[in-house]
Short mmCIF file of C-alpha atoms and ligand atoms in Angstrom, two decimals:
data_model
loop_
_atom_site.label_atom_id
_atom_site.label_comp_id
_atom_site.label_asym_id
_atom_site.label_seq_id
_atom_site.Cartn_x
_atom_site.Cartn_y
_atom_site.Cartn_z
CA MET A 3 146.35 211.99 173.29
CA THR A 4 146.67 210.62 169.50
CA THR A 5 150.82 211.29 168.07
CA GLN A 6 149.88 212.78 164.29
CA ILE A 7 151.75 210.30 161.90
CA LYS A 8 154.02 212.69 159.75
CA LYS A 9 155.87 211.83 156.60
CA LEU A 10 159.37 212.19 156.24
CA LEU A 11 160.78 212.67 152.62
CA ILE A 12 164.55 212.22 152.58
CA VAL A 13 167.29 213.24 149.61
CA ASP A 14 170.38 211.17 149.83
CA ASP A 15 172.01 209.51 147.36
CA ASP A 16 173.66 207.89 150.40
CA SER A 17 171.66 204.63 150.38
CA ASP A 18 173.65 203.90 154.42
CA HIS A 19 172.47 206.95 155.49
CA ILE A 20 168.97 206.01 154.64
CA THR A 21 169.61 202.61 155.21
CA LEU A 22 171.02 204.18 159.14
CA ILE A 23 167.65 207.14 159.56
CA LYS A 24 165.64 205.10 158.94
CA ARG A 25 166.31 202.59 161.71
CA VAL A 26 166.99 205.44 163.61
CA LEU A 27 163.01 206.29 163.61
CA GLY A 28 162.15 203.23 163.05
CA PRO A 29 160.38 202.50 165.94
CA HIS A 30 158.45 205.57 166.85
CA LYS A 31 156.10 204.63 164.20
CA THR A 32 155.70 207.89 164.23
CA TYR A 33 156.86 208.88 160.70
CA ILE A 34 155.51 207.78 157.29
CA ILE A 35 159.17 207.74 155.94
CA ASP A 36 159.65 208.11 151.53
CA THR A 37 163.33 208.66 150.25
CA ALA A 38 164.46 210.64 146.57
CA PHE A 39 168.21 210.19 145.76
CA ASN A 40 168.47 213.11 143.40
CA ILE A 41 167.00 217.04 142.48
CA ASN A 42 164.74 215.56 139.83
CA GLN A 43 163.43 213.01 142.11
CA ALA A 44 162.93 214.40 145.11
CA LEU A 45 160.56 217.81 143.22
CA ILE A 46 158.83 215.19 141.70
CA MET A 47 158.53 213.41 145.37
CA ILE A 48 157.33 216.36 146.75
CA ASN A 49 154.16 217.18 144.79
CA THR A 50 153.11 213.47 144.56
CA PHE A 51 153.98 212.28 148.97
CA LYS A 52 153.64 216.18 150.43
CA PRO A 53 156.11 215.71 152.84
CA ASP A 54 155.93 217.70 156.35
CA ILE A 55 159.78 217.71 156.31
CA ILE A 56 162.18 217.10 154.31
CA LEU A 57 165.84 216.00 155.41
CA ALA A 58 167.91 216.36 152.23
CA ASP A 59 172.08 216.16 152.02
CA PHE A 60 172.86 219.25 150.17
CA ARG A 61 175.61 217.47 147.44
CA LEU A 62 173.42 215.15 144.94
CA PRO A 63 174.17 213.52 142.04
CA ASP A 64 172.20 215.70 139.73
CA GLY A 65 173.14 219.57 142.24
CA ASP A 66 172.36 220.91 145.42
CA ALA A 67 169.58 221.13 147.61
CA ARG A 68 169.86 224.90 147.09
CA LYS A 69 166.77 224.28 144.28
CA ILE A 70 164.44 222.61 147.19
CA VAL A 71 165.21 225.22 149.50
CA THR A 72 164.85 228.27 147.56
CA GLU A 73 161.65 226.59 146.09
CA TYR A 74 160.25 224.93 149.19
CA SER A 75 161.07 226.60 152.48
CA THR A 76 158.64 228.49 153.36
CA GLU A 77 155.73 225.64 153.29
CA ILE A 78 158.10 223.16 154.83
CA PRO A 79 160.70 223.09 156.86
CA VAL A 80 163.79 221.42 155.26
CA ILE A 81 166.73 220.38 157.03
CA ILE A 82 170.11 220.13 154.67
CA MET A 83 172.24 218.03 156.09
CA THR A 84 176.21 218.51 155.08
CA SER A 85 178.67 217.13 155.59
CA TYR A 86 181.59 218.13 158.49
CA GLY A 87 183.88 221.35 157.78
CA ASN A 88 180.34 222.37 155.54
CA GLU A 89 178.79 224.37 158.37
CA ALA A 90 179.47 227.68 156.19
CA LEU A 91 177.42 226.12 153.36
CA ALA A 92 175.38 225.04 156.06
CA VAL A 93 175.30 228.60 157.42
CA GLU A 94 174.50 229.77 154.12
CA MET A 95 170.76 227.88 153.39
CA ILE A 96 169.67 229.11 157.46
CA LYS A 97 170.15 232.46 155.43
CA SER A 98 168.24 231.66 152.08
CA GLY A 99 164.98 229.54 154.21
CA ALA A 100 166.37 225.79 155.52
CA LEU A 101 164.85 225.47 159.17
CA ASP A 102 168.40 223.84 160.37
CA TYR A 103 171.60 221.65 159.57
CA VAL A 104 173.28 218.50 160.47
CA VAL A 105 176.04 217.90 159.82
CA LYS A 106 175.87 213.69 158.80
CA THR A 107 178.94 212.52 161.70
CA GLN A 108 177.47 209.46 163.16
CA GLU A 109 176.08 210.19 166.41
CA ASN A 110 174.24 212.31 164.69
CA LEU A 111 172.42 210.43 162.26
CA SER A 112 171.65 208.50 165.76
CA ASN A 113 170.19 211.50 166.70
CA MET A 114 168.19 212.01 164.72
CA THR A 115 165.32 211.98 165.99
CA TRP A 116 165.54 214.55 168.51
CA PHE A 117 166.47 217.07 165.00
CA ILE A 118 163.08 216.36 163.67
CA GLU A 119 160.58 216.81 166.83
CA ARG A 120 163.01 220.06 167.26
CA SER A 121 163.22 220.92 164.08
CA PHE A 122 158.56 220.44 164.05
CA ARG A 123 158.22 222.08 167.45
CA GLU A 124 160.23 225.11 165.46
CA TRP A 125 157.76 224.86 162.51
CA ASP A 126 155.25 225.32 165.09
CA ASN A 127 155.88 228.53 166.75
CA ILE A 128 156.49 229.88 163.17
CA GLU A 129 153.61 228.47 161.36
CA GLU A 130 151.60 230.14 165.16
CA ARG A 131 153.64 233.27 164.31
CA LYS A 132 153.23 233.61 161.07
CA LYS A 133 149.26 233.20 161.96
CA ALA A 134 149.38 235.83 165.12
CA GLU A 135 151.59 238.18 162.55
CA GLU A 136 148.59 237.98 159.91
CA ALA A 137 146.06 238.55 163.01
CA LEU A 138 148.10 241.34 164.05
CA ARG A 139 147.91 242.46 160.85
CA LYS A 140 143.87 242.28 159.94
CA LYS A 141 143.28 243.82 163.36
CA ASN A 142 145.67 247.00 162.85
CA GLU A 143 143.87 247.12 159.05
CA GLN A 144 140.38 246.89 160.94
CA LEU A 145 142.14 249.67 162.77
CA SER A 146 142.43 252.04 160.37
CA LYS A 147 139.02 251.23 158.57
CA VAL A 148 137.56 252.14 161.91
CA ASN A 149 140.01 255.06 162.64
CA LYS A 150 139.40 256.74 158.77
CA LYS A 151 136.07 256.53 159.61
CA MET A 152 136.21 259.20 162.84
CA LEU A 153 138.27 260.72 161.19
CA HIS A 154 135.83 261.30 158.53
CA VAL A 155 132.72 261.36 160.92
CA VAL A 156 134.99 264.26 163.02
CA GLU A 157 135.67 266.39 160.34
CA GLU A 158 131.60 266.10 159.28
CA LEU A 159 130.87 266.86 163.06
CA LYS A 160 133.14 269.66 162.92
CA ILE A 161 131.74 270.87 159.25
CA SER A 162 127.47 270.27 160.88
CA ARG A 163 129.80 272.75 164.07
CA GLU A 164 131.20 275.08 161.85
CA LYS A 165 127.32 275.07 159.75
CA ALA A 166 124.66 275.28 163.13
CA VAL A 167 127.60 278.86 164.49
CA GLU A 168 127.42 280.78 161.03
CA SER A 169 123.65 279.81 160.81
CA ASP A 170 123.48 280.56 164.66
CA ARG A 171 125.13 283.86 163.37
CA LEU A 172 122.75 284.66 160.20
CA LYS A 173 120.04 284.60 161.65
CA SER A 174 121.12 286.45 165.10
CA ALA A 175 122.18 289.20 162.28
CA PHE A 176 119.02 288.48 160.52
CA LEU A 177 116.34 289.29 163.97
CA ALA A 178 118.80 292.71 163.98
CA ASN A 179 118.08 293.66 161.10
CA MET A 180 114.76 292.20 161.04
CA SER A 181 113.46 294.16 163.33
CA HIS A 182 115.33 297.38 161.84
CA GLU A 183 113.00 296.67 158.95
CA ILE A 184 110.04 295.94 160.11
CA ARG A 185 110.24 299.18 162.79
CA THR A 186 111.28 301.15 160.12
CA PRO A 187 108.89 301.45 158.22
CA MET A 188 106.31 300.69 161.01
CA ASN A 189 107.52 303.75 162.66
CA GLY A 190 107.04 306.05 159.26
CA ILE A 191 103.32 304.84 159.68
CA LEU A 192 102.64 305.54 163.17
CA GLY A 193 104.47 309.10 163.04
CA PHE A 194 102.31 310.41 160.19
CA ALA A 195 99.62 308.76 161.51
CA ASN A 196 99.63 310.61 164.59
CA LEU A 197 100.70 313.85 162.11
CA LEU A 198 96.53 313.59 160.27
CA SER A 199 95.26 312.92 163.20
CA GLU A 200 96.55 317.06 163.96
CA ASN A 201 93.76 319.98 163.28
CA GLY A 202 94.91 322.82 160.61
CA ILE A 203 96.70 320.26 158.10
CA SER A 204 96.88 321.49 154.78
CA GLU A 205 94.96 319.01 152.26
CA GLU A 206 98.87 318.99 150.39
CA GLU A 207 100.29 318.08 153.61
CA ARG A 208 97.63 315.47 153.66
CA ILE A 209 97.30 313.80 150.60
CA SER A 210 102.12 313.77 150.82
CA TYR A 211 100.87 311.78 154.73
CA VAL A 212 99.20 309.05 153.20
CA GLU A 213 101.16 308.41 150.17
CA VAL A 214 104.81 308.19 153.32
CA ILE A 215 101.83 305.61 155.25
CA ASN A 216 100.87 303.84 151.92
CA GLU A 217 104.47 303.65 150.48
CA CYS A 218 105.13 301.56 154.50
CA GLY A 219 102.48 300.07 153.99
CA ASN A 220 104.04 297.84 151.48
CA GLN A 221 106.99 297.70 152.15
CA LEU A 222 105.88 296.71 155.08
CA LEU A 223 104.34 293.89 152.91
CA VAL A 224 107.06 292.62 150.88
CA ILE A 225 109.77 292.34 153.94
CA LEU A 226 106.19 289.96 155.12
CA ASN A 227 105.31 288.36 151.48
CA ASP A 228 109.39 287.69 151.11
CA LEU A 229 108.68 286.04 155.12
CA ILE A 230 105.67 284.13 153.80
CA ASP A 231 107.79 282.94 150.72
CA ILE A 232 111.32 281.32 152.22
CA ALA A 233 109.06 280.06 154.87
CA LYS A 234 106.66 278.01 152.14
CA ILE A 235 110.87 277.15 150.63
CA GLU A 236 111.29 275.50 154.06
CA ALA A 237 108.62 273.99 153.93
CA ASN A 238 108.91 272.55 150.79
CA GLN A 239 105.36 273.88 150.27
CA LEU A 240 105.45 276.60 147.47
CA THR A 241 103.36 277.32 144.62
CA ILE A 242 103.67 277.59 141.81
CA ASP A 243 100.66 277.71 138.54
CA VAL A 244 102.34 278.81 134.81
CA LYS A 245 100.35 279.66 132.40
CA PRO A 246 101.00 281.02 128.99
CA VAL A 247 102.51 284.27 129.61
CA LYS A 248 103.62 287.03 127.42
CA ILE A 249 107.74 287.83 128.39
CA ASN A 250 107.83 291.03 126.24
CA ASP A 251 104.58 292.97 128.30
CA LEU A 252 105.92 291.76 131.75
CA LEU A 253 109.47 293.43 131.05
CA ASN A 254 108.30 296.23 130.21
CA ASP A 255 106.02 296.26 132.91
CA LEU A 256 108.88 295.62 135.09
CA HIS A 257 110.75 299.49 133.22
CA LEU A 258 107.73 301.71 133.93
CA LEU A 259 107.66 300.27 137.04
CA PHE A 260 111.12 300.23 138.68
CA SER A 261 112.37 303.75 136.32
CA LYS A 262 110.62 305.68 139.42
CA LYS A 263 112.77 303.09 142.35
CA VAL A 264 116.30 304.12 140.59
CA THR A 265 117.88 307.25 141.23
CA THR A 266 118.21 310.35 138.70
CA GLU A 267 121.80 309.24 137.81
CA THR A 268 120.69 305.57 137.58
CA VAL A 269 119.65 304.73 133.88
CA LEU A 270 117.53 301.11 133.78
CA THR A 271 117.12 299.79 130.12
CA CYS A 272 114.81 297.34 128.82
CA LYS A 273 116.48 294.34 126.26
CA PRO A 274 113.88 292.20 124.94
CA ALA A 275 114.89 289.48 122.53
CA LEU A 276 112.02 287.03 121.63
CA GLU A 277 109.46 290.56 118.43
CA ASN A 278 106.13 290.93 120.60
CA ASN A 279 104.11 288.41 118.44
CA SER A 280 106.58 284.81 119.81
CA ASP A 281 107.43 285.82 123.93
CA THR A 282 104.75 283.43 124.65
CA ILE A 283 106.49 281.25 126.89
CA ILE A 284 105.09 278.86 129.28
CA THR A 285 105.71 279.46 133.24
CA ASP A 286 104.72 281.47 136.38
CA GLN A 287 104.62 284.54 135.48
CA VAL A 288 104.01 286.03 138.92
CA ARG A 289 107.43 284.38 140.26
CA LEU A 290 108.86 285.06 137.32
CA LYS A 291 107.64 288.31 138.20
CA GLN A 292 108.59 287.94 141.67
CA VAL A 293 112.02 287.31 140.73
CA LEU A 294 113.05 289.30 138.11
CA SER A 295 111.97 291.85 140.41
CA ASN A 296 113.99 291.31 143.27
CA LEU A 297 117.36 291.21 140.92
CA ILE A 298 116.71 294.53 139.99
CA SER A 299 115.49 295.91 143.13
CA ASN A 300 118.78 294.28 144.14
CA ALA A 301 120.74 296.89 141.37
CA ALA A 302 119.21 299.07 141.93
CA LYS A 303 120.30 299.53 145.42
CA PHE A 304 123.73 299.19 145.08
CA THR A 305 123.53 301.17 141.88
CA ILE A 306 123.75 305.01 143.10
CA ASN A 307 124.88 305.54 139.49
CA GLY A 308 125.37 304.35 136.22
CA SER A 309 123.20 302.33 134.47
CA ILE A 310 120.69 298.43 134.49
CA THR A 311 120.58 296.57 131.63
CA PHE A 312 117.82 294.13 132.03
CA GLY A 313 116.55 291.00 129.34
CA TYR A 314 116.88 287.86 127.88
CA THR A 315 118.34 286.17 125.27
CA VAL A 316 117.54 282.59 123.73
CA LYS A 317 119.31 279.89 123.99
CA GLY A 318 117.34 277.14 122.55
CA ASN A 319 114.14 275.45 123.75
CA MET A 320 115.92 278.26 126.47
CA LEU A 321 115.42 281.97 127.91
CA GLU A 322 118.82 283.45 129.35
CA PHE A 323 117.85 285.83 131.46
CA PHE A 324 119.74 288.16 132.23
CA VAL A 325 119.95 291.58 135.11
CA LYS A 326 123.19 293.94 134.14
CA ASP A 327 124.76 297.04 136.88
CA THR A 328 127.57 298.95 137.18
CA GLY A 329 127.04 299.48 140.99
CA ILE A 330 128.89 298.12 143.97
CA GLY A 331 130.19 294.50 142.91
CA ILE A 332 130.44 291.01 145.37
CA PRO A 333 133.82 290.43 147.46
CA SER A 334 134.69 287.48 144.93
CA GLU A 335 134.77 285.78 148.85
CA GLN A 336 131.03 286.14 149.01
CA LYS A 337 129.58 284.35 146.26
CA GLU A 338 129.35 281.02 147.20
CA MET A 339 127.49 282.20 149.97
CA ILE A 340 125.12 285.20 148.52
CA PHE A 341 122.58 282.77 148.02
CA GLN A 342 121.92 281.80 151.02
CA ARG A 343 119.35 283.06 153.34
CA PHE A 344 120.46 285.64 155.11
CA MET A 345 123.06 286.54 153.59
CA GLN A 346 124.20 289.41 153.24
CA ALA A 347 127.50 290.34 151.70
CA ASP A 348 128.96 292.52 153.79
CA ALA A 349 127.78 293.46 157.62
CA SER A 350 127.51 297.17 156.88
CA THR A 351 125.66 296.46 154.04
CA THR A 352 121.83 296.70 156.16
CA ARG A 353 123.03 299.64 157.33
CA ASN A 354 123.66 301.40 153.97
CA TYR A 355 121.29 299.57 151.38
CA GLY A 356 118.29 298.25 154.24
CA GLY A 357 117.17 294.74 152.94
CA THR A 358 116.78 291.30 154.66
CA GLY A 359 119.23 288.63 152.51
CA LEU A 360 115.91 287.14 151.53
CA GLY A 361 115.89 287.70 148.13
CA LEU A 362 118.22 285.81 146.70
CA ALA A 363 117.69 283.01 148.16
CA ILE A 364 113.96 282.98 147.87
CA SER A 365 115.23 283.46 143.62
CA LYS A 366 117.12 281.07 143.56
CA ALA A 367 114.34 277.93 144.48
CA LEU A 368 111.55 280.19 143.02
CA VAL A 369 114.19 279.25 139.47
CA GLU A 370 115.08 275.93 140.62
CA LEU A 371 111.26 275.05 140.93
CA LEU A 372 110.75 276.50 137.17
CA GLY A 373 112.98 274.38 136.22
CA GLY A 374 115.84 277.10 135.69
CA THR A 375 119.28 278.11 137.24
CA ILE A 376 120.70 281.24 138.83
CA TRP A 377 123.83 282.51 138.74
CA PHE A 378 126.21 285.84 138.92
CA GLU A 379 129.67 287.37 137.61
CA SER A 380 130.45 290.69 139.10
CA THR A 381 133.24 292.89 140.19
CA PRO A 382 134.31 294.83 143.00
CA GLY A 383 133.51 297.94 142.90
CA LYS A 384 132.29 297.95 138.74
CA GLY A 385 129.36 296.07 138.92
CA SER A 386 127.41 292.49 138.70
CA CYS A 387 125.36 290.74 135.96
CA PHE A 388 122.97 288.18 137.80
CA TYR A 389 121.60 285.20 134.97
CA PHE A 390 119.07 283.17 134.66
CA THR A 391 117.24 280.72 132.16
CA LEU A 392 113.84 279.11 132.12
CA PRO A 393 112.57 276.38 129.67
CA CYS A 394 109.99 278.60 127.34
CA TYR A 395 107.58 275.72 127.85
CA TYR A 396 107.90 274.75 131.40
CA THR A 397 106.95 270.92 131.89
CA GLY A 398 107.84 270.14 135.09
CA ILE A 399 105.46 268.75 137.14
CA LYS A 400 103.24 271.81 138.93
CA GLN A 401 104.14 270.75 142.71
CA THR A 402 100.85 271.32 145.22
CA SER A 403 100.30 272.90 148.67
P1 ADP B 40 118.75 292.53 150.71
O1 ADP B 40 119.08 292.76 148.76
O2 ADP B 40 117.73 291.63 151.07
O3 ADP B 40 120.27 292.79 151.84
P2 ADP B 40 119.43 289.53 149.28
O4 ADP B 40 119.47 287.88 149.23
O5 ADP B 40 118.17 289.97 147.67
O6 ADP B 40 119.37 290.74 150.54
O7 ADP B 40 120.68 289.35 148.14
C1 ADP B 40 122.33 288.95 148.98
C2 ADP B 40 123.01 290.23 149.42
O8 ADP B 40 123.88 290.19 147.85
C3 ADP B 40 123.01 292.15 149.42
O9 ADP B 40 123.38 291.93 150.91
C4 ADP B 40 124.34 291.82 149.11
O10 ADP B 40 125.04 291.68 149.27
C5 ADP B 40 124.19 291.48 147.04
N1 ADP B 40 124.25 291.87 146.20
C6 ADP B 40 122.62 291.58 145.51
N2 ADP B 40 123.13 291.41 144.89
C7 ADP B 40 123.51 293.17 144.43
C8 ADP B 40 123.87 293.26 143.44
N3 ADP B 40 123.67 293.69 142.30
N4 ADP B 40 124.76 294.24 143.48
C9 ADP B 40 125.70 293.78 144.63
N5 ADP B 40 125.76 293.55 145.74
C10 ADP B 40 125.03 292.81 145.81
#
């Protein structure tokens, strides 16, 4: 094993001491020794000679060794030498960072090799401990990062699970609801078809039975179209077909259609903002009509008596459509979810009002596809107002199936 040569700096103004220490250490040939006689010299030597250890007398001509201890004891082991009776001072130096102290007796100076080697061993231990502590700190840091990530993953899993449970619940509710929604018109069709086949029915009865069958058939068609649309939305296959649309005509058609559908206690008003000769926009007529129909149909469904007003205002190069009603309103806790598919504000809504919970989800997808956004304001018991925007001139890329 090769012994490593160490550089020792002795700081002492007493040349006899220096000679003695050099004589003691000399035969070991493991030390390169340099000396300084005062603090100033010592500070220069520390930077040029770069000692592995410093052996410094406490009292020096230009001050005491405190400065060396406070400035260098974390980088280089410092051993303080004090004269007999000055141990308290030595202890204070240890507290300030000195590695060890030696009382300058003849005997101690003769044993200097032993003191220095002990100091090196202790220093190495301290260094190793520092390294181990640093490694531990880094490990802890890594662990805490991993821990944070794990917590994040657990949180995400929790949210996904909650979503899955909620989506499962919604799907079950949707299926139950859907079978009810399909069964009702289906029973109507079958029942009245049976009545039609009976002998002896009057012409009047026949006409009214056929009307009921037609009405029920149309209800089924609406449900089937909604189902097809939602499936296309999920598969990203909804297509739009843009061309010039005269929106005032479109609104008037809807007014005519829904005037027959609202209750006799409900007033339906249409409020277009543009003149009839400047009301042309570029959009998908069928889809725009579908969104407005969904919203007006909801307003009609949830407004037993009161008013429903629909129309649009011009906002720069966008139109802002609105459908305002004075119906039952939407509870604030349901506001976030109302545009989710299958979602109905209240589980009893289906029983009271019918519906599949698909209309708003489809409307939102359509409006966004046509370059707009949809939102609503509502006060339970007072009514709701649904808004959506559309660019007057749709320039988006047409989706193809
Ligand atoms: P559906 O009307 O077929 O149930 P929608 O997606 O169109 O499905 O609407 C979802 C739910 O939002 C409705 O069930 C109802 O709870 C609520 N809602 C929509 N429009 C209105 C409205 N104008 N007034 C009160 N509630 C509404």
